[in-house]
XYZ file of N, CA and C in Angstrom:
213
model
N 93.625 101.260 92.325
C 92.355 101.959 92.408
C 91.474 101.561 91.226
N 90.147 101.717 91.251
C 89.224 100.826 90.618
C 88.398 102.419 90.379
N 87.839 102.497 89.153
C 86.912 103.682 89.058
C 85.486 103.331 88.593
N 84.555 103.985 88.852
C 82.904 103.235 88.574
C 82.139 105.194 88.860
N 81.442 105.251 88.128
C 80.313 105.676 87.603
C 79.411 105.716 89.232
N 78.973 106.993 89.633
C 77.524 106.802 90.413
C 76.759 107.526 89.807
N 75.139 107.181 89.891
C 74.356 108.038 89.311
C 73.910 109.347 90.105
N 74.139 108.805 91.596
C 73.107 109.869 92.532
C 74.313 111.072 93.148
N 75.601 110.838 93.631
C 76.792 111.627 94.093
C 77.373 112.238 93.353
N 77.505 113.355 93.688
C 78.533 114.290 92.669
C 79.794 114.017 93.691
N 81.137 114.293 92.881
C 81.385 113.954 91.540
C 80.900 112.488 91.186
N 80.571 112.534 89.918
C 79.842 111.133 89.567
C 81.380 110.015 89.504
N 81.621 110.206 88.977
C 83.202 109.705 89.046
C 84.002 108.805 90.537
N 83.744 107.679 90.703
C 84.302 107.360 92.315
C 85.192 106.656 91.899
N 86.472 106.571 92.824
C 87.678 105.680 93.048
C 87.387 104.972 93.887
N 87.874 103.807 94.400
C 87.845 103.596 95.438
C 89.181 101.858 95.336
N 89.477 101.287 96.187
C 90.657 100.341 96.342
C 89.542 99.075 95.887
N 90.475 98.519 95.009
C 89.785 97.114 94.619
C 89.294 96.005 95.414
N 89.718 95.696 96.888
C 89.278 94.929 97.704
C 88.079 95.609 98.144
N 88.087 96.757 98.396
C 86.559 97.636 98.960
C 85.517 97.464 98.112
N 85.795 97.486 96.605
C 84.388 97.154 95.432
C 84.400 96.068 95.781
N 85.338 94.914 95.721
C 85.144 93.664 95.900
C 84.016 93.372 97.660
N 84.265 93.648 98.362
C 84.166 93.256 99.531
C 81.964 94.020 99.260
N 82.104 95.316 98.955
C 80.875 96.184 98.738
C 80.058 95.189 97.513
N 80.885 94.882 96.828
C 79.843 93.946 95.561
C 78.949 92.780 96.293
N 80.359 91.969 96.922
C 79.508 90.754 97.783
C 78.841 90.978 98.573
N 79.069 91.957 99.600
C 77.825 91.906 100.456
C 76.789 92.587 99.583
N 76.366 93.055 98.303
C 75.455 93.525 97.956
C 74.353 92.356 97.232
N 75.295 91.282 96.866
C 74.953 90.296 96.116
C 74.218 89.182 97.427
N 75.083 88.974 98.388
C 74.317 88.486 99.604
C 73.023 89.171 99.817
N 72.591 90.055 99.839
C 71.663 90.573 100.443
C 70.961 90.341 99.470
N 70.601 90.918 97.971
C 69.662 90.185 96.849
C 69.243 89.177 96.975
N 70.628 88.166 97.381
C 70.321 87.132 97.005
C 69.488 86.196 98.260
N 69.648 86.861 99.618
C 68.444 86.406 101.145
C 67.158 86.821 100.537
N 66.776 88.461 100.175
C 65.888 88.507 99.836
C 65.067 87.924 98.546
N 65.950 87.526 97.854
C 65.566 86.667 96.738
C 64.537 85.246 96.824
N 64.984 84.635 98.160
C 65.337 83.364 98.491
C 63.375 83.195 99.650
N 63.709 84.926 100.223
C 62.514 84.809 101.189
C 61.151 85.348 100.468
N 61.653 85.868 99.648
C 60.389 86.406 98.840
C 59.911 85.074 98.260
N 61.213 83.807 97.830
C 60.285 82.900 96.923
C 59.581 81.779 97.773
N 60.216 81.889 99.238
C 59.667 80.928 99.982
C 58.039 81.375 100.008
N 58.164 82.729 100.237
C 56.523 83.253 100.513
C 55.745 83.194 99.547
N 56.278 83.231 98.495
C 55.497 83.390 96.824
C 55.220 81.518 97.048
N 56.224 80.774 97.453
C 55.978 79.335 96.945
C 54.983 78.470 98.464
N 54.477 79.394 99.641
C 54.120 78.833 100.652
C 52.486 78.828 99.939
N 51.905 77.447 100.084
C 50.381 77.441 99.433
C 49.589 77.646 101.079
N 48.472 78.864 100.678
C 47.266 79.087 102.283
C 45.732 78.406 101.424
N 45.116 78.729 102.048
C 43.460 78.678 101.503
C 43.041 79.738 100.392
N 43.783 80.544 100.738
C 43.695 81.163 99.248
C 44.561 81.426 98.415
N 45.344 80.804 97.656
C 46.341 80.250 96.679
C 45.961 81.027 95.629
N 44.531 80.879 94.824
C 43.881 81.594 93.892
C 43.720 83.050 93.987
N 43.040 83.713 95.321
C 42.986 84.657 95.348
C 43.954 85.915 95.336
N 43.459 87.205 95.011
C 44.075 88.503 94.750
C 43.925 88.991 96.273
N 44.696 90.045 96.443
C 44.299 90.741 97.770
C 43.103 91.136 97.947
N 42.859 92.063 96.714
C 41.299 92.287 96.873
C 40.515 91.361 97.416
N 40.597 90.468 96.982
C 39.541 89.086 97.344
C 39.550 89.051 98.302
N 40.842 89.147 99.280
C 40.793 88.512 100.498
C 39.974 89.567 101.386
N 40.196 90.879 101.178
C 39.966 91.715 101.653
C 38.752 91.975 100.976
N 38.063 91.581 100.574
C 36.239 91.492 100.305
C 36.157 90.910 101.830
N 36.363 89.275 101.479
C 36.293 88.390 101.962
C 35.641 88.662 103.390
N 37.199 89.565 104.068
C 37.210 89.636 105.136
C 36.333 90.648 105.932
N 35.933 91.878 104.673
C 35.165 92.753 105.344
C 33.577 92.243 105.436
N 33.183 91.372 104.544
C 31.932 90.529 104.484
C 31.732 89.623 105.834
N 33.019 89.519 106.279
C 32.399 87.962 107.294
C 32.901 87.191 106.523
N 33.262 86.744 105.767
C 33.454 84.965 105.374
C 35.120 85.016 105.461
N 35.658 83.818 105.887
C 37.095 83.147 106.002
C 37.662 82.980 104.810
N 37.166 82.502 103.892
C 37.247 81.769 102.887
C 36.405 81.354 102.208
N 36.583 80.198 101.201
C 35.753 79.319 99.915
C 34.349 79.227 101.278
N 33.678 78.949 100.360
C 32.346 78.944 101.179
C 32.123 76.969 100.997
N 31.914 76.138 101.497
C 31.478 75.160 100.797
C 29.883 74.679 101.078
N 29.033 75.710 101.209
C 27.634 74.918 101.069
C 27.209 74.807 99.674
């Protein structure tokens, strides 16, 4: 048996069998680590507005214009 600390369950105090933390760690670390992976694809995908803040876009969009203006 393996013992660990929770912050939110009383008793704070949990046991539980060492293959179960083991098995609960990895899939916790998998999942960080997908969302890790899709957040940076989206952070690293370049649009037309690369520069801009949300705000901006959402000026942008309530004005009528798409984007950069180029006249």
């Amino acid at each position: 048996m393996v013992s660990f600390c929770s912050l939110r369950l009383h008793p704070f105090t949990k046991q539980v069998h060492s293959p179960a933390l083991t098995t609960i760690l990895d899939d916790t670390k998998g999942f960080y680590m997908n969302y890790y992976q899709a957040l940076s694809k989206e952070m690293s995908t370049k649009t037309e507005f690369h520069n801009y803040t949300n705000t901006t876009i959402c000026a942008l969009h309530h004005s009528g214009r798409n984007g950069p203006q180029t006249d």
